[in-house]
mmCIF file with all atom_site columns, C-alpha atoms in Angstrom:
data_model
loop_
_atom_site.group_PDB
_atom_site.id
_atom_site.type_symbol
_atom_site.label_atom_id
_atom_site.label_alt_id
_atom_site.label_comp_id
_atom_site.label_asym_id
_atom_site.label_entity_id
_atom_site.label_seq_id
_atom_site.pdbx_PDB_ins_code
_atom_site.Cartn_x
_atom_site.Cartn_y
_atom_site.Cartn_z
_atom_site.occupancy
_atom_site.B_iso_or_equiv
_atom_site.pdbx_formal_charge
_atom_site.auth_seq_id
_atom_site.auth_comp_id
_atom_site.auth_asym_id
_atom_site.auth_atom_id
_atom_site.pdbx_PDB_model_num
ATOM 1   C CA . UNK Q 1 1   ? 197.617 -34.440 -10.531 1.00 0.00 ? 1   UNK Q CA 1
ATOM 2   C CA . UNK Q 1 2   ? 194.214 -35.614 -11.576 1.00 0.00 ? 2   UNK Q CA 1
ATOM 3   C CA . UNK Q 1 3   ? 193.244 -39.082 -12.872 1.00 0.00 ? 3   UNK Q CA 1
ATOM 4   C CA . UNK Q 1 4   ? 194.342 -38.160 -16.385 1.00 0.00 ? 4   UNK Q CA 1
ATOM 5   C CA . UNK Q 1 5   ? 197.791 -37.192 -15.317 1.00 0.00 ? 5   UNK Q CA 1
ATOM 6   C CA . UNK Q 1 6   ? 197.171 -33.481 -15.712 1.00 0.00 ? 6   UNK Q CA 1
ATOM 7   C CA . UNK Q 1 7   ? 197.815 -30.846 -13.193 1.00 0.00 ? 7   UNK Q CA 1
ATOM 8   C CA . UNK Q 1 8   ? 194.732 -30.045 -11.145 1.00 0.00 ? 8   UNK Q CA 1
ATOM 9   C CA . UNK Q 1 9   ? 194.753 -26.606 -9.388  1.00 0.00 ? 9   UNK Q CA 1
ATOM 10  C CA . UNK Q 1 10  ? 193.069 -26.280 -5.998  1.00 0.00 ? 10  UNK Q CA 1
ATOM 11  C CA . UNK Q 1 11  ? 191.166 -23.023 -6.087  1.00 0.00 ? 11  UNK Q CA 1
ATOM 12  C CA . UNK Q 1 12  ? 189.788 -23.293 -2.502  1.00 0.00 ? 12  UNK Q CA 1
ATOM 13  C CA . UNK Q 1 13  ? 192.355 -20.983 -0.982  1.00 0.00 ? 13  UNK Q CA 1
ATOM 14  C CA . UNK Q 1 14  ? 191.786 -18.287 -3.568  1.00 0.00 ? 14  UNK Q CA 1
ATOM 15  C CA . UNK Q 1 15  ? 187.967 -18.522 -3.222  1.00 0.00 ? 15  UNK Q CA 1
ATOM 16  C CA . UNK Q 1 16  ? 188.124 -18.594 0.563   1.00 0.00 ? 16  UNK Q CA 1
ATOM 17  C CA . UNK Q 1 17  ? 190.400 -15.480 0.652   1.00 0.00 ? 17  UNK Q CA 1
ATOM 18  C CA . UNK Q 1 18  ? 188.017 -13.621 -1.573  1.00 0.00 ? 18  UNK Q CA 1
ATOM 19  C CA . UNK Q 1 19  ? 185.070 -14.475 0.540   1.00 0.00 ? 19  UNK Q CA 1
ATOM 20  C CA . UNK Q 1 20  ? 186.997 -13.665 3.725   1.00 0.00 ? 20  UNK Q CA 1
ATOM 21  C CA . UNK Q 1 21  ? 187.699 -10.191 2.364   1.00 0.00 ? 21  UNK Q CA 1
ATOM 22  C CA . UNK Q 1 22  ? 184.045 -9.613  1.448   1.00 0.00 ? 22  UNK Q CA 1
ATOM 23  C CA . UNK Q 1 23  ? 182.903 -10.841 4.884   1.00 0.00 ? 23  UNK Q CA 1
ATOM 24  C CA . UNK Q 1 24  ? 185.349 -8.534  6.647   1.00 0.00 ? 24  UNK Q CA 1
ATOM 25  C CA . UNK Q 1 25  ? 184.299 -5.477  4.673   1.00 0.00 ? 25  UNK Q CA 1
ATOM 26  C CA . UNK Q 1 26  ? 180.616 -6.344  5.159   1.00 0.00 ? 26  UNK Q CA 1
ATOM 27  C CA . UNK Q 1 27  ? 181.073 -6.650  8.828   1.00 0.00 ? 27  UNK Q CA 1
ATOM 28  C CA . UNK Q 1 28  ? 182.798 -3.245  9.004   1.00 0.00 ? 28  UNK Q CA 1
ATOM 29  C CA . UNK Q 1 29  ? 180.115 -1.578  6.795   1.00 0.00 ? 29  UNK Q CA 1
ATOM 30  C CA . UNK Q 1 30  ? 176.792 -2.782  8.281   1.00 0.00 ? 30  UNK Q CA 1
ATOM 31  C CA . UNK Q 1 31  ? 176.268 0.315   10.471  1.00 0.00 ? 31  UNK Q CA 1
ATOM 32  C CA . UNK Q 1 32  ? 176.985 2.659   7.487   1.00 0.00 ? 32  UNK Q CA 1
ATOM 33  C CA . UNK Q 1 33  ? 174.859 0.650   5.152   1.00 0.00 ? 33  UNK Q CA 1
ATOM 34  C CA . UNK Q 1 34  ? 171.927 0.724   7.644   1.00 0.00 ? 34  UNK Q CA 1
ATOM 35  C CA . UNK Q 1 35  ? 172.245 4.506   8.154   1.00 0.00 ? 35  UNK Q CA 1
ATOM 36  C CA . UNK Q 1 36  ? 172.621 5.504   4.458   1.00 0.00 ? 36  UNK Q CA 1
ATOM 37  C CA . UNK Q 1 37  ? 170.198 2.929   3.059   1.00 0.00 ? 37  UNK Q CA 1
ATOM 38  C CA . UNK Q 1 38  ? 167.528 3.950   5.650   1.00 0.00 ? 38  UNK Q CA 1
ATOM 39  C CA . UNK Q 1 39  ? 168.041 7.669   4.852   1.00 0.00 ? 39  UNK Q CA 1
ATOM 40  C CA . UNK Q 1 40  ? 168.019 6.893   1.052   1.00 0.00 ? 40  UNK Q CA 1
ATOM 41  C CA . UNK Q 1 41  ? 164.864 4.769   1.402   1.00 0.00 ? 41  UNK Q CA 1
ATOM 42  C CA . UNK Q 1 42  ? 163.055 7.607   3.138   1.00 0.00 ? 42  UNK Q CA 1
ATOM 43  C CA . UNK Q 1 43  ? 164.123 10.032  0.415   1.00 0.00 ? 43  UNK Q CA 1
ATOM 44  C CA . UNK Q 1 44  ? 163.028 7.634   -2.267  1.00 0.00 ? 44  UNK Q CA 1
ATOM 45  C CA . UNK Q 1 45  ? 159.538 7.193   -0.770  1.00 0.00 ? 45  UNK Q CA 1
ATOM 46  C CA . UNK Q 1 46  ? 159.238 10.957  -0.304  1.00 0.00 ? 46  UNK Q CA 1
ATOM 47  C CA . UNK Q 1 47  ? 160.089 11.425  -4.018  1.00 0.00 ? 47  UNK Q CA 1
ATOM 48  C CA . UNK Q 1 48  ? 157.842 8.659   -5.264  1.00 0.00 ? 48  UNK Q CA 1
ATOM 49  C CA . UNK Q 1 49  ? 154.841 9.732   -3.158  1.00 0.00 ? 49  UNK Q CA 1
ATOM 50  C CA . UNK Q 1 50  ? 155.465 13.365  -4.074  1.00 0.00 ? 50  UNK Q CA 1
ATOM 51  C CA . UNK Q 1 51  ? 155.183 12.316  -7.789  1.00 0.00 ? 51  UNK Q CA 1
ATOM 52  C CA . UNK Q 1 52  ? 158.847 12.985  -8.440  1.00 0.00 ? 52  UNK Q CA 1
ATOM 53  C CA . UNK Q 1 53  ? 161.151 10.715  -10.345 1.00 0.00 ? 53  UNK Q CA 1
ATOM 54  C CA . UNK Q 1 54  ? 163.368 8.020   -8.783  1.00 0.00 ? 54  UNK Q CA 1
ATOM 55  C CA . UNK Q 1 55  ? 166.439 7.811   -11.082 1.00 0.00 ? 55  UNK Q CA 1
ATOM 56  C CA . UNK Q 1 56  ? 168.645 4.693   -10.718 1.00 0.00 ? 56  UNK Q CA 1
ATOM 57  C CA . UNK Q 1 57  ? 172.033 5.438   -12.054 1.00 0.00 ? 57  UNK Q CA 1
ATOM 58  C CA . UNK Q 1 58  ? 174.878 2.981   -12.850 1.00 0.00 ? 58  UNK Q CA 1
ATOM 59  C CA . UNK Q 1 59  ? 177.610 2.439   -15.420 1.00 0.00 ? 59  UNK Q CA 1
ATOM 60  C CA . UNK Q 1 60  ? 179.809 -0.468  -16.445 1.00 0.00 ? 60  UNK Q CA 1
ATOM 61  C CA . UNK Q 1 61  ? 180.588 -2.852  -13.507 1.00 0.00 ? 61  UNK Q CA 1
ATOM 62  C CA . UNK Q 1 62  ? 178.103 -1.012  -11.286 1.00 0.00 ? 62  UNK Q CA 1
ATOM 63  C CA . UNK Q 1 63  ? 175.217 -1.901  -13.624 1.00 0.00 ? 63  UNK Q CA 1
ATOM 64  C CA . UNK Q 1 64  ? 174.385 -5.095  -11.702 1.00 0.00 ? 64  UNK Q CA 1
ATOM 65  C CA . UNK Q 1 65  ? 173.418 -3.300  -8.481  1.00 0.00 ? 65  UNK Q CA 1
ATOM 66  C CA . UNK Q 1 66  ? 171.409 -0.687  -10.460 1.00 0.00 ? 66  UNK Q CA 1
ATOM 67  C CA . UNK Q 1 67  ? 169.535 -3.392  -12.400 1.00 0.00 ? 67  UNK Q CA 1
ATOM 68  C CA . UNK Q 1 68  ? 168.841 -5.352  -9.215  1.00 0.00 ? 68  UNK Q CA 1
ATOM 69  C CA . UNK Q 1 69  ? 167.358 -2.270  -7.529  1.00 0.00 ? 69  UNK Q CA 1
ATOM 70  C CA . UNK Q 1 70  ? 165.108 -1.408  -10.453 1.00 0.00 ? 70  UNK Q CA 1
ATOM 71  C CA . UNK Q 1 71  ? 163.835 -4.954  -10.819 1.00 0.00 ? 71  UNK Q CA 1
ATOM 72  C CA . UNK Q 1 72  ? 163.105 -5.244  -7.121  1.00 0.00 ? 72  UNK Q CA 1
ATOM 73  C CA . UNK Q 1 73  ? 161.242 -1.935  -7.194  1.00 0.00 ? 73  UNK Q CA 1
ATOM 74  C CA . UNK Q 1 74  ? 159.206 -3.010  -10.131 1.00 0.00 ? 74  UNK Q CA 1
ATOM 75  C CA . UNK Q 1 75  ? 158.612 -6.652  -9.188  1.00 0.00 ? 75  UNK Q CA 1
ATOM 76  C CA . UNK Q 1 76  ? 159.244 -6.886  -5.508  1.00 0.00 ? 76  UNK Q CA 1
ATOM 77  C CA . UNK Q 1 77  ? 160.927 -9.815  -3.801  1.00 0.00 ? 77  UNK Q CA 1
ATOM 78  C CA . UNK Q 1 78  ? 159.365 -10.164 -0.462  1.00 0.00 ? 78  UNK Q CA 1
ATOM 79  C CA . UNK Q 1 79  ? 155.654 -10.022 -1.234  1.00 0.00 ? 79  UNK Q CA 1
ATOM 80  C CA . UNK Q 1 80  ? 153.184 -9.286  -3.952  1.00 0.00 ? 80  UNK Q CA 1
ATOM 81  C CA . UNK Q 1 81  ? 152.612 -5.545  -4.291  1.00 0.00 ? 81  UNK Q CA 1
ATOM 82  C CA . UNK Q 1 82  ? 152.130 -2.830  -6.907  1.00 0.00 ? 82  UNK Q CA 1
ATOM 83  C CA . UNK Q 1 83  ? 155.188 -1.903  -8.950  1.00 0.00 ? 83  UNK Q CA 1
ATOM 84  C CA . UNK Q 1 84  ? 157.141 1.139   -7.927  1.00 0.00 ? 84  UNK Q CA 1
ATOM 85  C CA . UNK Q 1 85  ? 158.254 3.425   -10.808 1.00 0.00 ? 85  UNK Q CA 1
ATOM 86  C CA . UNK Q 1 86  ? 161.946 3.986   -11.340 1.00 0.00 ? 86  UNK Q CA 1
ATOM 87  C CA . UNK Q 1 87  ? 163.754 5.517   -14.297 1.00 0.00 ? 87  UNK Q CA 1
ATOM 88  C CA . UNK Q 1 88  ? 166.679 3.224   -15.202 1.00 0.00 ? 88  UNK Q CA 1
ATOM 89  C CA . UNK Q 1 89  ? 169.753 5.224   -16.315 1.00 0.00 ? 89  UNK Q CA 1
ATOM 90  C CA . UNK Q 1 90  ? 172.129 2.346   -16.648 1.00 0.00 ? 90  UNK Q CA 1
ATOM 91  C CA . UNK Q 1 91  ? 174.975 2.210   -19.181 1.00 0.00 ? 91  UNK Q CA 1
ATOM 92  C CA . UNK Q 1 92  ? 176.138 -1.454  -19.280 1.00 0.00 ? 92  UNK Q CA 1
ATOM 93  C CA . UNK Q 1 93  ? 177.868 -1.797  -22.538 1.00 0.00 ? 93  UNK Q CA 1
ATOM 94  C CA . UNK Q 1 94  ? 179.355 1.616   -23.407 1.00 0.00 ? 94  UNK Q CA 1
ATOM 95  C CA . UNK Q 1 95  ? 182.982 1.568   -24.494 1.00 0.00 ? 95  UNK Q CA 1
ATOM 96  C CA . UNK Q 1 96  ? 184.791 3.298   -23.069 1.00 0.00 ? 96  UNK Q CA 1
ATOM 97  C CA . UNK Q 1 97  ? 182.830 3.524   -19.822 1.00 0.00 ? 97  UNK Q CA 1
ATOM 98  C CA . UNK Q 1 98  ? 183.324 7.289   -19.929 1.00 0.00 ? 98  UNK Q CA 1
ATOM 99  C CA . UNK Q 1 99  ? 180.917 7.346   -22.861 1.00 0.00 ? 99  UNK Q CA 1
ATOM 100 C CA . UNK Q 1 100 ? 178.274 5.670   -20.683 1.00 0.00 ? 100 UNK Q CA 1
ATOM 101 C CA . UNK Q 1 101 ? 178.797 8.197   -17.953 1.00 0.00 ? 101 UNK Q CA 1
ATOM 102 C CA . UNK Q 1 102 ? 178.514 11.006  -20.480 1.00 0.00 ? 102 UNK Q CA 1
ATOM 103 C CA . UNK Q 1 103 ? 175.236 9.486   -21.735 1.00 0.00 ? 103 UNK Q CA 1
ATOM 104 C CA . UNK Q 1 104 ? 173.875 9.164   -18.221 1.00 0.00 ? 104 UNK Q CA 1
ATOM 105 C CA . UNK Q 1 105 ? 174.811 12.819  -17.431 1.00 0.00 ? 105 UNK Q CA 1
ATOM 106 C CA . UNK Q 1 106 ? 173.001 13.894  -20.543 1.00 0.00 ? 106 UNK Q CA 1
ATOM 107 C CA . UNK Q 1 107 ? 169.920 11.914  -19.542 1.00 0.00 ? 107 UNK Q CA 1
ATOM 108 C CA . UNK Q 1 108 ? 169.938 13.426  -16.071 1.00 0.00 ? 108 UNK Q CA 1
ATOM 109 C CA . UNK Q 1 109 ? 170.076 16.871  -17.581 1.00 0.00 ? 109 UNK Q CA 1
ATOM 110 C CA . UNK Q 1 110 ? 167.233 16.083  -19.970 1.00 0.00 ? 110 UNK Q CA 1
ATOM 111 C CA . UNK Q 1 111 ? 164.947 14.256  -17.562 1.00 0.00 ? 111 UNK Q CA 1
ATOM 112 C CA . UNK Q 1 112 ? 165.798 15.594  -14.137 1.00 0.00 ? 112 UNK Q CA 1
ATOM 113 C CA . UNK Q 1 113 ? 163.707 18.103  -12.259 1.00 0.00 ? 113 UNK Q CA 1
ATOM 114 C CA . UNK Q 1 114 ? 164.027 19.624  -8.789  1.00 0.00 ? 114 UNK Q CA 1
ATOM 115 C CA . UNK Q 1 115 ? 162.863 17.151  -6.179  1.00 0.00 ? 115 UNK Q CA 1
ATOM 116 C CA . UNK Q 1 116 ? 163.821 14.065  -8.155  1.00 0.00 ? 116 UNK Q CA 1
ATOM 117 C CA . UNK Q 1 117 ? 166.190 11.623  -6.479  1.00 0.00 ? 117 UNK Q CA 1
ATOM 118 C CA . UNK Q 1 118 ? 169.124 9.851   -8.112  1.00 0.00 ? 118 UNK Q CA 1
ATOM 119 C CA . UNK Q 1 119 ? 170.425 6.682   -6.520  1.00 0.00 ? 119 UNK Q CA 1
ATOM 120 C CA . UNK Q 1 120 ? 173.939 6.474   -7.981  1.00 0.00 ? 120 UNK Q CA 1
ATOM 121 C CA . UNK Q 1 121 ? 175.853 3.160   -7.852  1.00 0.00 ? 121 UNK Q CA 1
ATOM 122 C CA . UNK Q 1 122 ? 179.524 4.206   -8.174  1.00 0.00 ? 122 UNK Q CA 1
ATOM 123 C CA . UNK Q 1 123 ? 181.697 1.466   -6.738  1.00 0.00 ? 123 UNK Q CA 1
ATOM 124 C CA . UNK Q 1 124 ? 183.718 1.373   -10.002 1.00 0.00 ? 124 UNK Q CA 1
ATOM 125 C CA . UNK Q 1 125 ? 183.695 5.117   -10.781 1.00 0.00 ? 125 UNK Q CA 1
ATOM 126 C CA . UNK Q 1 126 ? 186.614 7.457   -10.194 1.00 0.00 ? 126 UNK Q CA 1
ATOM 127 C CA . UNK Q 1 127 ? 186.487 11.179  -9.440  1.00 0.00 ? 127 UNK Q CA 1
ATOM 128 C CA . UNK Q 1 128 ? 186.657 12.022  -13.204 1.00 0.00 ? 128 UNK Q CA 1
ATOM 129 C CA . UNK Q 1 129 ? 183.461 9.931   -13.820 1.00 0.00 ? 129 UNK Q CA 1
ATOM 130 C CA . UNK Q 1 130 ? 181.683 11.187  -10.717 1.00 0.00 ? 130 UNK Q CA 1
ATOM 131 C CA . UNK Q 1 131 ? 182.174 14.902  -11.743 1.00 0.00 ? 131 UNK Q CA 1
ATOM 132 C CA . UNK Q 1 132 ? 179.763 14.925  -14.814 1.00 0.00 ? 132 UNK Q CA 1
ATOM 133 C CA . UNK Q 1 133 ? 177.111 13.034  -12.845 1.00 0.00 ? 133 UNK Q CA 1
ATOM 134 C CA . UNK Q 1 134 ? 177.449 15.441  -9.920  1.00 0.00 ? 134 UNK Q CA 1
ATOM 135 C CA . UNK Q 1 135 ? 177.357 18.463  -12.236 1.00 0.00 ? 135 UNK Q CA 1
ATOM 136 C CA . UNK Q 1 136 ? 174.217 17.190  -13.987 1.00 0.00 ? 136 UNK Q CA 1
ATOM 137 C CA . UNK Q 1 137 ? 172.387 16.472  -10.738 1.00 0.00 ? 137 UNK Q CA 1
ATOM 138 C CA . UNK Q 1 138 ? 173.352 19.929  -9.285  1.00 0.00 ? 138 UNK Q CA 1
ATOM 139 C CA . UNK Q 1 139 ? 172.331 21.693  -12.549 1.00 0.00 ? 139 UNK Q CA 1
ATOM 140 C CA . UNK Q 1 140 ? 168.892 20.133  -12.486 1.00 0.00 ? 140 UNK Q CA 1
ATOM 141 C CA . UNK Q 1 141 ? 168.313 20.311  -8.732  1.00 0.00 ? 141 UNK Q CA 1
ATOM 142 C CA . UNK Q 1 142 ? 168.281 16.566  -8.382  1.00 0.00 ? 142 UNK Q CA 1
ATOM 143 C CA . UNK Q 1 143 ? 169.032 15.094  -4.942  1.00 0.00 ? 143 UNK Q CA 1
ATOM 144 C CA . UNK Q 1 144 ? 171.626 12.281  -5.164  1.00 0.00 ? 144 UNK Q CA 1
ATOM 145 C CA . UNK Q 1 145 ? 172.711 9.413   -2.924  1.00 0.00 ? 145 UNK Q CA 1
ATOM 146 C CA . UNK Q 1 146 ? 176.034 7.874   -3.855  1.00 0.00 ? 146 UNK Q CA 1
ATOM 147 C CA . UNK Q 1 147 ? 176.818 4.203   -3.168  1.00 0.00 ? 147 UNK Q CA 1
ATOM 148 C CA . UNK Q 1 148 ? 180.423 2.903   -3.292  1.00 0.00 ? 148 UNK Q CA 1
ATOM 149 C CA . UNK Q 1 149 ? 182.233 6.209   -3.695  1.00 0.00 ? 149 UNK Q CA 1
ATOM 150 C CA . UNK Q 1 150 ? 182.056 9.716   -2.241  1.00 0.00 ? 150 UNK Q CA 1
ATOM 151 C CA . UNK Q 1 151 ? 179.902 12.036  -4.142  1.00 0.00 ? 151 UNK Q CA 1
ATOM 152 C CA . UNK Q 1 152 ? 178.371 15.383  -3.262  1.00 0.00 ? 152 UNK Q CA 1
ATOM 153 C CA . UNK Q 1 153 ? 175.799 14.858  -0.529  1.00 0.00 ? 153 UNK Q CA 1
ATOM 154 C CA . UNK Q 1 154 ? 174.808 11.619  1.120   1.00 0.00 ? 154 UNK Q CA 1
ATOM 155 C CA . UNK Q 1 155 ? 177.279 8.901   0.277   1.00 0.00 ? 155 UNK Q CA 1
ATOM 156 C CA . UNK Q 1 156 ? 178.047 5.328   1.359   1.00 0.00 ? 156 UNK Q CA 1
ATOM 157 C CA . UNK Q 1 157 ? 181.728 4.506   1.101   1.00 0.00 ? 157 UNK Q CA 1
ATOM 158 C CA . UNK Q 1 158 ? 183.550 1.390   2.091   1.00 0.00 ? 158 UNK Q CA 1
ATOM 159 C CA . UNK Q 1 159 ? 186.925 2.427   3.564   1.00 0.00 ? 159 UNK Q CA 1
ATOM 160 C CA . UNK Q 1 160 ? 189.820 0.335   2.271   1.00 0.00 ? 160 UNK Q CA 1
ATOM 161 C CA . UNK Q 1 161 ? 187.601 -2.068  0.411   1.00 0.00 ? 161 UNK Q CA 1
ATOM 162 C CA . UNK Q 1 162 ? 188.883 -3.113  -3.051  1.00 0.00 ? 162 UNK Q CA 1
ATOM 163 C CA . UNK Q 1 163 ? 186.630 -2.742  -6.094  1.00 0.00 ? 163 UNK Q CA 1
ATOM 164 C CA . UNK Q 1 164 ? 185.300 -6.295  -5.914  1.00 0.00 ? 164 UNK Q CA 1
ATOM 165 C CA . UNK Q 1 165 ? 184.215 -5.824  -2.271  1.00 0.00 ? 165 UNK Q CA 1
ATOM 166 C CA . UNK Q 1 166 ? 182.619 -2.511  -3.092  1.00 0.00 ? 166 UNK Q CA 1
ATOM 167 C CA . UNK Q 1 167 ? 180.670 -4.083  -5.903  1.00 0.00 ? 167 UNK Q CA 1
ATOM 168 C CA . UNK Q 1 168 ? 179.498 -6.893  -3.588  1.00 0.00 ? 168 UNK Q CA 1
ATOM 169 C CA . UNK Q 1 169 ? 178.524 -4.451  -0.850  1.00 0.00 ? 169 UNK Q CA 1
ATOM 170 C CA . UNK Q 1 170 ? 176.546 -2.307  -3.385  1.00 0.00 ? 170 UNK Q CA 1
ATOM 171 C CA . UNK Q 1 171 ? 174.634 -5.388  -4.533  1.00 0.00 ? 171 UNK Q CA 1
ATOM 172 C CA . UNK Q 1 172 ? 173.753 -6.180  -0.885  1.00 0.00 ? 172 UNK Q CA 1
ATOM 173 C CA . UNK Q 1 173 ? 172.846 -2.523  -0.362  1.00 0.00 ? 173 UNK Q CA 1
ATOM 174 C CA . UNK Q 1 174 ? 170.491 -2.572  -3.354  1.00 0.00 ? 174 UNK Q CA 1
ATOM 175 C CA . UNK Q 1 175 ? 168.717 -5.548  -1.786  1.00 0.00 ? 175 UNK Q CA 1
ATOM 176 C CA . UNK Q 1 176 ? 168.417 -3.761  1.577   1.00 0.00 ? 176 UNK Q CA 1
ATOM 177 C CA . UNK Q 1 177 ? 167.331 -0.524  -0.009  1.00 0.00 ? 177 UNK Q CA 1
ATOM 178 C CA . UNK Q 1 178 ? 164.545 -2.215  -1.994  1.00 0.00 ? 178 UNK Q CA 1
ATOM 179 C CA . UNK Q 1 179 ? 163.279 -3.926  1.197   1.00 0.00 ? 179 UNK Q CA 1
ATOM 180 C CA . UNK Q 1 180 ? 163.302 -0.640  3.120   1.00 0.00 ? 180 UNK Q CA 1
ATOM 181 C CA . UNK Q 1 181 ? 161.481 1.228   0.364   1.00 0.00 ? 181 UNK Q CA 1
ATOM 182 C CA . UNK Q 1 182 ? 158.898 -1.602  0.259   1.00 0.00 ? 182 UNK Q CA 1
ATOM 183 C CA . UNK Q 1 183 ? 158.375 -1.459  4.035   1.00 0.00 ? 183 UNK Q CA 1
ATOM 184 C CA . UNK Q 1 184 ? 158.109 2.384   4.186   1.00 0.00 ? 184 UNK Q CA 1
ATOM 185 C CA . UNK Q 1 185 ? 155.768 2.461   1.242   1.00 0.00 ? 185 UNK Q CA 1
ATOM 186 C CA . UNK Q 1 186 ? 153.459 -0.503  2.050   1.00 0.00 ? 186 UNK Q CA 1
ATOM 187 C CA . UNK Q 1 187 ? 154.151 -1.246  5.708   1.00 0.00 ? 187 UNK Q CA 1
ATOM 188 C CA . UNK Q 1 188 ? 155.607 -4.474  7.324   1.00 0.00 ? 188 UNK Q CA 1
#
C-alpha cells in the first residue's frame, strides 16, 4: 500500500526478468553479431564505394533499428565525418503491416539494381512477410542481409529469443553495423 492507501505494484521483478532475458540472449549472440555485422559492413562499403545503393529495409516494430542505422549513416555518432547515403525503405505506420511489406517490396522492385545491398531488419517478420521481400531482391539482383530472422543469403538469427529480445538485439546490431561501416570507410 502506498501513503494514500492505494495498492502500489512493485515492477522491479518484471523489469529485472526482462533485462535478464535480453542480457542472456545478447551474451549468446555476440559471436554471430560480430561475424554477420562485419560481413554486412564490408558488403555495405563495397556497395557505397562502387556507387551502388544501400537500401535499409524495415517494417512495423522493426522500424526503430532501420531508422537508427539510417540516421547513424547520415549523421555519424562517433566522430564528425561526411554523410553516407542510404535509401530508407521503412514502413512504420502501415496497417496491416503486410501492406507496409508490400509497399517495401514494390519499392525494391522499382529502385533496386544488381549490386545494390539491402539491409533487412526482420525481427518481427514471419515467413509470409519475408517472402515478398526475398522475391523482390532476387528479381532485381539485390544482395540482402537479414537481421532477426532467416532470409535467403546472409542472415543473423537469435535462436530461441522472443520478439522483444530480437528487437533489442537488432537495435544493438544497427549501432555496431554503423560503427563498422564508419571504420571501414574512414579508418579508425
